[in-house]
Amino acid sequence: MKIGVLALQGDFREHIRILKKLGAEAVEVRLPAELKGLDGLIIPGGESTTINKMMRAYGFPEEVKKFARKGSPVFGTCAGLIVLAGKIDDHKSGQLNLIDVDVKRNAYGRQVDSREADVTLDFAGTKPYRAVFIRAPQIRKAGAGVKSLARYEGKTVLARQKNILICSFHPELTEDTRIHQYFLDMIPKKA
Ligand code: GLN
């Protein structure tokens, strides 16, 4: 199983570390041609305006959309969620528009930009998951096809629509591997 992590900006190294810990092959992706042969793609946290701009400069948007339309799983964390979303801050369309959610950037607190909180993962028993929020986007609305997988303060913070997974916090910054394992389990088994 070979997973690519978009390595234009942000914390791609941390995702790679967790994927390797789970026994997956993980590679940095810097050019659209490197999507070839991947079983899944992660768009990491960082700064969505920078990631969006760099993606356009390298010709990524169309290629990632094609990759997702083939059914390959794509996982966006924090800024990566913003890149994948349908609508940002009530008006702008997301760069990839691959998941039917409206998000608000930097929605969790002004004075404190970061926080940690326990959430329950619907797919992984009752043991709390410690979620790290860093200037996190908030999912304000989700279409009927979007399944909520975890919530914090009444709002969905982890969600899936078919082969697209999004998370408003940073699962790559904790030692708990359950969310990355869930993503790996989304990859269709080869015959
Ligand atoms: N606030 C960032 C943005 O809007 C996202 C923060 C993050 O990825 N930690 O892009």
PDB file of C-alpha atoms and ligand atoms in Angstrom:
ATOM      1  CA  MET A   1       0.000   0.000   0.000  1.00  0.00           C
ATOM      2  CA  LYS A   2       1.548   3.274  -1.142  1.00  0.00           C
ATOM      3  CA  ILE A   3       0.269   6.599   0.211  1.00  0.00           C
ATOM      4  CA  GLY A   4       1.343  10.005  -1.031  1.00  0.00           C
ATOM      5  CA  VAL A   5       1.420  13.092   1.181  1.00  0.00           C
ATOM      6  CA  LEU A   6       1.221  16.428  -0.590  1.00  0.00           C
ATOM      7  CA  ALA A   7       4.531  18.059   0.357  1.00  0.00           C
ATOM      8  CA  LEU A   8       4.197  21.630  -0.882  1.00  0.00           C
ATOM      9  CA  GLN A   9       3.810  23.223   2.561  1.00  0.00           C
ATOM     10  CA  GLY A  10       2.723  22.229   6.071  1.00  0.00           C
ATOM     11  CA  ASP A  11       3.283  19.206   8.272  1.00  0.00           C
ATOM     12  CA  PHE A  12       3.622  16.465   5.672  1.00  0.00           C
ATOM     13  CA  ARG A  13       6.582  14.873   7.492  1.00  0.00           C
ATOM     14  CA  GLU A  14       4.434  14.071  10.526  1.00  0.00           C
ATOM     15  CA  HIS A  15       1.854  12.280   8.356  1.00  0.00           C
ATOM     16  CA  ILE A  16       4.610  10.258   6.736  1.00  0.00           C
ATOM     17  CA  ARG A  17       5.943   9.254  10.141  1.00  0.00           C
ATOM     18  CA  ILE A  18       2.531   7.922  11.264  1.00  0.00           C
ATOM     19  CA  LEU A  19       1.868   6.108   7.983  1.00  0.00           C
ATOM     20  CA  LYS A  20       5.236   4.366   8.266  1.00  0.00           C
ATOM     21  CA  LYS A  21       4.496   3.479  11.872  1.00  0.00           C
ATOM     22  CA  LEU A  22       1.386   1.697  10.545  1.00  0.00           C
ATOM     23  CA  GLY A  23       3.477  -0.219   8.025  1.00  0.00           C
ATOM     24  CA  ALA A  24       2.369   1.662   4.905  1.00  0.00           C
ATOM     25  CA  GLU A  25       4.734   2.930   2.249  1.00  0.00           C
ATOM     26  CA  ALA A  26       4.584   6.744   2.406  1.00  0.00           C
ATOM     27  CA  VAL A  27       6.062   9.190  -0.073  1.00  0.00           C
ATOM     28  CA  GLU A  28       6.228  12.971  -0.449  1.00  0.00           C
ATOM     29  CA  VAL A  29       4.333  14.296  -3.462  1.00  0.00           C
ATOM     30  CA  ARG A  30       5.640  17.490  -5.066  1.00  0.00           C
ATOM     31  CA  LEU A  31       4.515  17.063  -8.664  1.00  0.00           C
ATOM     32  CA  PRO A  32       1.184  15.871 -10.126  1.00  0.00           C
ATOM     33  CA  ALA A  33       2.986  13.082 -12.015  1.00  0.00           C
ATOM     34  CA  GLU A  34       3.854  11.569  -8.640  1.00  0.00           C
ATOM     35  CA  LEU A  35       0.190  10.740  -8.022  1.00  0.00           C
ATOM     36  CA  LYS A  36       0.579   7.846 -10.406  1.00  0.00           C
ATOM     37  CA  GLY A  37       0.586   4.487  -8.663  1.00  0.00           C
ATOM     38  CA  LEU A  38      -0.605   5.852  -5.318  1.00  0.00           C
ATOM     39  CA  ASP A  39      -3.361   4.099  -3.371  1.00  0.00           C
ATOM     40  CA  GLY A  40      -4.288   7.215  -1.397  1.00  0.00           C
ATOM     41  CA  LEU A  41      -3.373  10.852  -0.882  1.00  0.00           C
ATOM     42  CA  ILE A  42      -3.156  13.055   2.210  1.00  0.00           C
ATOM     43  CA  ILE A  43      -3.346  16.851   2.055  1.00  0.00           C
ATOM     44  CA  PRO A  44      -1.783  18.035   5.321  1.00  0.00           C
ATOM     45  CA  GLY A  45      -2.368  20.949   7.664  1.00  0.00           C
ATOM     46  CA  GLY A  46      -0.488  24.153   7.141  1.00  0.00           C
ATOM     47  CA  GLU A  47      -1.690  27.343   5.533  1.00  0.00           C
ATOM     48  CA  SER A  48      -4.487  26.734   3.055  1.00  0.00           C
ATOM     49  CA  THR A  49      -3.892  29.936   1.063  1.00  0.00           C
ATOM     50  CA  THR A  50      -0.279  28.886   0.470  1.00  0.00           C
ATOM     51  CA  ILE A  51      -1.155  25.271  -0.284  1.00  0.00           C
ATOM     52  CA  ASN A  52      -3.898  26.377  -2.707  1.00  0.00           C
ATOM     53  CA  LYS A  53      -1.596  28.780  -4.492  1.00  0.00           C
ATOM     54  CA  MET A  54       1.200  26.243  -4.832  1.00  0.00           C
ATOM     55  CA  MET A  55      -1.209  23.549  -5.990  1.00  0.00           C
ATOM     56  CA  ARG A  56      -2.383  25.825  -8.802  1.00  0.00           C
ATOM     57  CA  ALA A  57       1.189  26.758  -9.727  1.00  0.00           C
ATOM     58  CA  TYR A  58       2.079  23.075 -10.180  1.00  0.00           C
ATOM     59  CA  GLY A  59      -1.158  22.040 -11.904  1.00  0.00           C
ATOM     60  CA  PHE A  60      -2.435  19.869  -9.047  1.00  0.00           C
ATOM     61  CA  PRO A  61      -6.176  20.700  -8.853  1.00  0.00           C
ATOM     62  CA  GLU A  62      -7.345  18.840 -11.980  1.00  0.00           C
ATOM     63  CA  GLU A  63      -5.047  15.893 -11.313  1.00  0.00           C
ATOM     64  CA  VAL A  64      -6.153  15.445  -7.699  1.00  0.00           C
ATOM     65  CA  LYS A  65      -9.797  15.642  -8.829  1.00  0.00           C
ATOM     66  CA  LYS A  66      -9.144  12.917 -11.398  1.00  0.00           C
ATOM     67  CA  PHE A  67      -7.405  10.839  -8.737  1.00  0.00           C
ATOM     68  CA  ALA A  68     -10.421  11.196  -6.428  1.00  0.00           C
ATOM     69  CA  ARG A  69     -12.969  10.531  -9.191  1.00  0.00           C
ATOM     70  CA  LYS A  70     -11.290   7.173  -9.819  1.00  0.00           C
ATOM     71  CA  GLY A  71     -12.306   6.311  -6.259  1.00  0.00           C
ATOM     72  CA  SER A  72      -8.891   6.663  -4.631  1.00  0.00           C
ATOM     73  CA  PRO A  73      -9.143   7.840  -1.018  1.00  0.00           C
ATOM     74  CA  VAL A  74      -8.090  11.425  -0.246  1.00  0.00           C
ATOM     75  CA  PHE A  75      -7.692  12.691   3.320  1.00  0.00           C
ATOM     76  CA  GLY A  76      -7.483  16.405   4.166  1.00  0.00           C
ATOM     77  CA  THR A  77      -6.466  17.535   7.652  1.00  0.00           C
ATOM     78  CA  CYS A  78      -7.021  21.094   8.859  1.00  0.00           C
ATOM     79  CA  ALA A  79      -5.777  23.267   5.957  1.00  0.00           C
ATOM     80  CA  GLY A  80      -6.202  20.130   3.799  1.00  0.00           C
ATOM     81  CA  LEU A  81      -9.892  20.079   4.766  1.00  0.00           C
ATOM     82  CA  ILE A  82     -10.196  23.671   3.498  1.00  0.00           C
ATOM     83  CA  VAL A  83      -8.599  22.644   0.183  1.00  0.00           C
ATOM     84  CA  LEU A  84     -11.128  19.796  -0.248  1.00  0.00           C
ATOM     85  CA  ALA A  85     -14.276  21.628   0.928  1.00  0.00           C
ATOM     86  CA  GLY A  86     -17.164  22.767  -1.242  1.00  0.00           C
ATOM     87  CA  LYS A  87     -17.547  26.209   0.289  1.00  0.00           C
ATOM     88  CA  ILE A  88     -15.316  28.459   2.442  1.00  0.00           C
ATOM     89  CA  ASP A  89     -16.418  31.335   4.697  1.00  0.00           C
ATOM     90  CA  ASP A  90     -19.921  31.476   3.187  1.00  0.00           C
ATOM     91  CA  HIS A  91     -18.961  32.493  -0.315  1.00  0.00           C
ATOM     92  CA  LYS A  92     -15.724  31.200  -1.818  1.00  0.00           C
ATOM     93  CA  SER A  93     -15.719  27.810  -3.465  1.00  0.00           C
ATOM     94  CA  GLY A  94     -13.050  25.426  -2.204  1.00  0.00           C
ATOM     95  CA  GLN A  95     -10.151  24.662  -4.486  1.00  0.00           C
ATOM     96  CA  LEU A  96     -11.128  21.036  -5.074  1.00  0.00           C
ATOM     97  CA  ASN A  97     -14.805  20.984  -4.074  1.00  0.00           C
ATOM     98  CA  LEU A  98     -14.649  17.238  -3.453  1.00  0.00           C
ATOM     99  CA  ILE A  99     -16.766  17.104  -0.295  1.00  0.00           C
ATOM    100  CA  ASP A 100     -20.111  18.740   0.353  1.00  0.00           C
ATOM    101  CA  VAL A 101     -19.298  20.849   3.424  1.00  0.00           C
ATOM    102  CA  ASP A 102     -19.271  24.564   4.222  1.00  0.00           C
ATOM    103  CA  VAL A 103     -16.339  25.533   6.415  1.00  0.00           C
ATOM    104  CA  LYS A 104     -15.277  28.606   8.303  1.00  0.00           C
ATOM    105  CA  ARG A 105     -11.546  29.192   8.583  1.00  0.00           C
ATOM    106  CA  ASN A 106      -9.891  29.895  11.939  1.00  0.00           C
ATOM    107  CA  ALA A 107     -13.217  29.420  13.689  1.00  0.00           C
ATOM    108  CA  TYR A 108     -12.054  28.037  17.047  1.00  0.00           C
ATOM    109  CA  GLY A 109     -11.304  30.998  19.269  1.00  0.00           C
ATOM    110  CA  ARG A 110      -9.503  34.232  18.639  1.00  0.00           C
ATOM    111  CA  GLN A 111      -7.547  34.733  21.844  1.00  0.00           C
ATOM    112  CA  VAL A 112      -6.506  31.091  22.014  1.00  0.00           C
ATOM    113  CA  ASP A 113      -5.621  29.832  18.601  1.00  0.00           C
ATOM    114  CA  SER A 114      -5.001  26.262  19.686  1.00  0.00           C
ATOM    115  CA  ARG A 115      -6.490  23.732  22.060  1.00  0.00           C
ATOM    116  CA  GLU A 116      -6.660  20.041  22.838  1.00  0.00           C
ATOM    117  CA  ALA A 117      -9.876  18.208  23.509  1.00  0.00           C
ATOM    118  CA  ASP A 118     -11.141  14.651  23.874  1.00  0.00           C
ATOM    119  CA  VAL A 119     -13.493  13.419  21.188  1.00  0.00           C
ATOM    120  CA  THR A 120     -15.073  10.019  20.588  1.00  0.00           C
ATOM    121  CA  LEU A 121     -14.424   8.328  17.256  1.00  0.00           C
ATOM    122  CA  ASP A 122     -17.582   6.587  16.065  1.00  0.00           C
ATOM    123  CA  PHE A 123     -15.589   3.735  14.496  1.00  0.00           C
ATOM    124  CA  ALA A 124     -13.077   3.027  17.255  1.00  0.00           C
ATOM    125  CA  GLY A 125     -14.699   2.094  20.543  1.00  0.00           C
ATOM    126  CA  THR A 126     -15.216   4.315  23.567  1.00  0.00           C
ATOM    127  CA  LYS A 127     -11.595   5.240  24.343  1.00  0.00           C
ATOM    128  CA  PRO A 128     -11.354   9.049  23.970  1.00  0.00           C
ATOM    129  CA  TYR A 129      -9.196  10.448  21.231  1.00  0.00           C
ATOM    130  CA  ARG A 130      -7.111  13.519  22.132  1.00  0.00           C
ATOM    131  CA  ALA A 131      -7.628  15.970  19.260  1.00  0.00           C
ATOM    132  CA  VAL A 132      -5.177  18.836  18.691  1.00  0.00           C
ATOM    133  CA  PHE A 133      -6.802  21.928  17.146  1.00  0.00           C
ATOM    134  CA  ILE A 134      -4.511  24.612  15.684  1.00  0.00           C
ATOM    135  CA  ARG A 135      -6.303  27.603  14.169  1.00  0.00           C
ATOM    136  CA  ALA A 136      -8.780  25.005  13.038  1.00  0.00           C
ATOM    137  CA  PRO A 137     -11.504  25.370  10.450  1.00  0.00           C
ATOM    138  CA  GLN A 138     -15.057  24.573  11.535  1.00  0.00           C
ATOM    139  CA  ILE A 139     -17.509  22.503   9.542  1.00  0.00           C
ATOM    140  CA  ARG A 140     -20.653  24.663   9.602  1.00  0.00           C
ATOM    141  CA  LYS A 141     -22.864  22.642   7.274  1.00  0.00           C
ATOM    142  CA  ALA A 142     -22.643  19.229   5.683  1.00  0.00           C
ATOM    143  CA  GLY A 143     -24.681  17.699   2.867  1.00  0.00           C
ATOM    144  CA  ALA A 144     -26.769  14.557   3.276  1.00  0.00           C
ATOM    145  CA  GLY A 145     -24.026  12.395   1.745  1.00  0.00           C
ATOM    146  CA  VAL A 146     -21.508  13.366   4.420  1.00  0.00           C
ATOM    147  CA  LYS A 147     -21.153  11.065   7.407  1.00  0.00           C
ATOM    148  CA  SER A 148     -20.044  12.592  10.709  1.00  0.00           C
ATOM    149  CA  LEU A 149     -17.446  10.418  12.456  1.00  0.00           C
ATOM    150  CA  ALA A 150     -16.599  12.616  15.482  1.00  0.00           C
ATOM    151  CA  ARG A 151     -17.893  15.826  17.055  1.00  0.00           C
ATOM    152  CA  TYR A 152     -16.598  18.548  19.347  1.00  0.00           C
ATOM    153  CA  GLU A 153     -18.851  21.160  20.954  1.00  0.00           C
ATOM    154  CA  GLY A 154     -21.720  19.870  18.840  1.00  0.00           C
ATOM    155  CA  LYS A 155     -19.900  20.346  15.525  1.00  0.00           C
ATOM    156  CA  THR A 156     -18.547  17.609  13.308  1.00  0.00           C
ATOM    157  CA  VAL A 157     -14.741  17.555  13.330  1.00  0.00           C
ATOM    158  CA  LEU A 158     -14.120  14.349  11.365  1.00  0.00           C
ATOM    159  CA  ALA A 159     -16.272  13.371   8.386  1.00  0.00           C
ATOM    160  CA  ARG A 160     -16.393  11.215   5.308  1.00  0.00           C
ATOM    161  CA  GLN A 161     -18.167  11.324   1.971  1.00  0.00           C
ATOM    162  CA  LYS A 162     -17.447   8.168  -0.013  1.00  0.00           C
ATOM    163  CA  ASN A 163     -13.664   8.160  -0.612  1.00  0.00           C
ATOM    164  CA  ILE A 164     -13.030  11.616   0.845  1.00  0.00           C
ATOM    165  CA  LEU A 165     -12.108  12.014   4.526  1.00  0.00           C
ATOM    166  CA  ILE A 166     -11.705  15.354   6.322  1.00  0.00           C
ATOM    167  CA  CYS A 167     -10.617  16.327   9.783  1.00  0.00           C
ATOM    168  CA  SER A 168     -10.469  19.797  11.353  1.00  0.00           C
ATOM    169  CA  PHE A 169      -7.760  18.874  13.856  1.00  0.00           C
ATOM    170  CA  HIS A 170      -4.278  17.346  13.507  1.00  0.00           C
ATOM    171  CA  PRO A 171      -4.202  13.536  13.825  1.00  0.00           C
ATOM    172  CA  GLU A 172      -0.559  13.543  12.693  1.00  0.00           C
ATOM    173  CA  LEU A 173       0.534  15.344  15.870  1.00  0.00           C
ATOM    174  CA  THR A 174      -0.471  12.625  18.327  1.00  0.00           C
ATOM    175  CA  GLU A 175       0.732   9.080  18.848  1.00  0.00           C
ATOM    176  CA  ASP A 176      -2.802   7.708  18.503  1.00  0.00           C
ATOM    177  CA  THR A 177      -2.896   6.080  15.071  1.00  0.00           C
ATOM    178  CA  ARG A 178      -6.615   5.223  14.907  1.00  0.00           C
ATOM    179  CA  ILE A 179      -7.567   7.897  12.369  1.00  0.00           C
ATOM    180  CA  HIS A 180      -4.748   7.099   9.947  1.00  0.00           C
ATOM    181  CA  GLN A 181      -5.650   3.422  10.315  1.00  0.00           C
ATOM    182  CA  TYR A 182      -9.247   4.283   9.394  1.00  0.00           C
ATOM    183  CA  PHE A 183      -7.967   6.081   6.291  1.00  0.00           C
ATOM    184  CA  LEU A 184      -5.819   3.090   5.298  1.00  0.00           C
ATOM    185  CA  ASP A 185      -8.872   0.863   5.739  1.00  0.00           C
ATOM    186  CA  MET A 186     -10.719   3.026   3.167  1.00  0.00           C
ATOM    187  CA  ILE A 187      -8.348   1.805   0.462  1.00  0.00           C
ATOM    188  CA  PRO A 188     -10.011  -0.874  -1.677  1.00  0.00           C
ATOM    189  CA  LYS A 189      -8.330  -4.235  -1.264  1.00  0.00           C
ATOM    190  CA  LYS A 190      -6.586  -5.405  -4.412  1.00  0.00           C
ATOM    191  CA  ALA A 191      -7.760  -8.694  -5.853  1.00  0.00           C
TER     192      ALA A 191
HETATM  193  N1  GLN B   1      -5.736  28.362   9.709  1.00  0.00           N
HETATM  194  C1  GLN B   1      -5.157  27.584   8.655  1.00  0.00           C
HETATM  195  C2  GLN B   1      -5.783  27.925   7.309  1.00  0.00           C
HETATM  196  O1  GLN B   1      -6.733  28.623   7.239  1.00  0.00           O
HETATM  197  C3  GLN B   1      -5.291  26.116   8.899  1.00  0.00           C
HETATM  198  C4  GLN B   1      -4.551  25.783  10.154  1.00  0.00           C
HETATM  199  C5  GLN B   1      -3.891  24.449  10.144  1.00  0.00           C
HETATM  200  O2  GLN B   1      -3.794  23.733   9.147  1.00  0.00           O
HETATM  201  N2  GLN B   1      -3.358  24.134  11.282  1.00  0.00           N
HETATM  202  O3  GLN B   1      -5.277  27.496   6.317  1.00  0.00           O
END
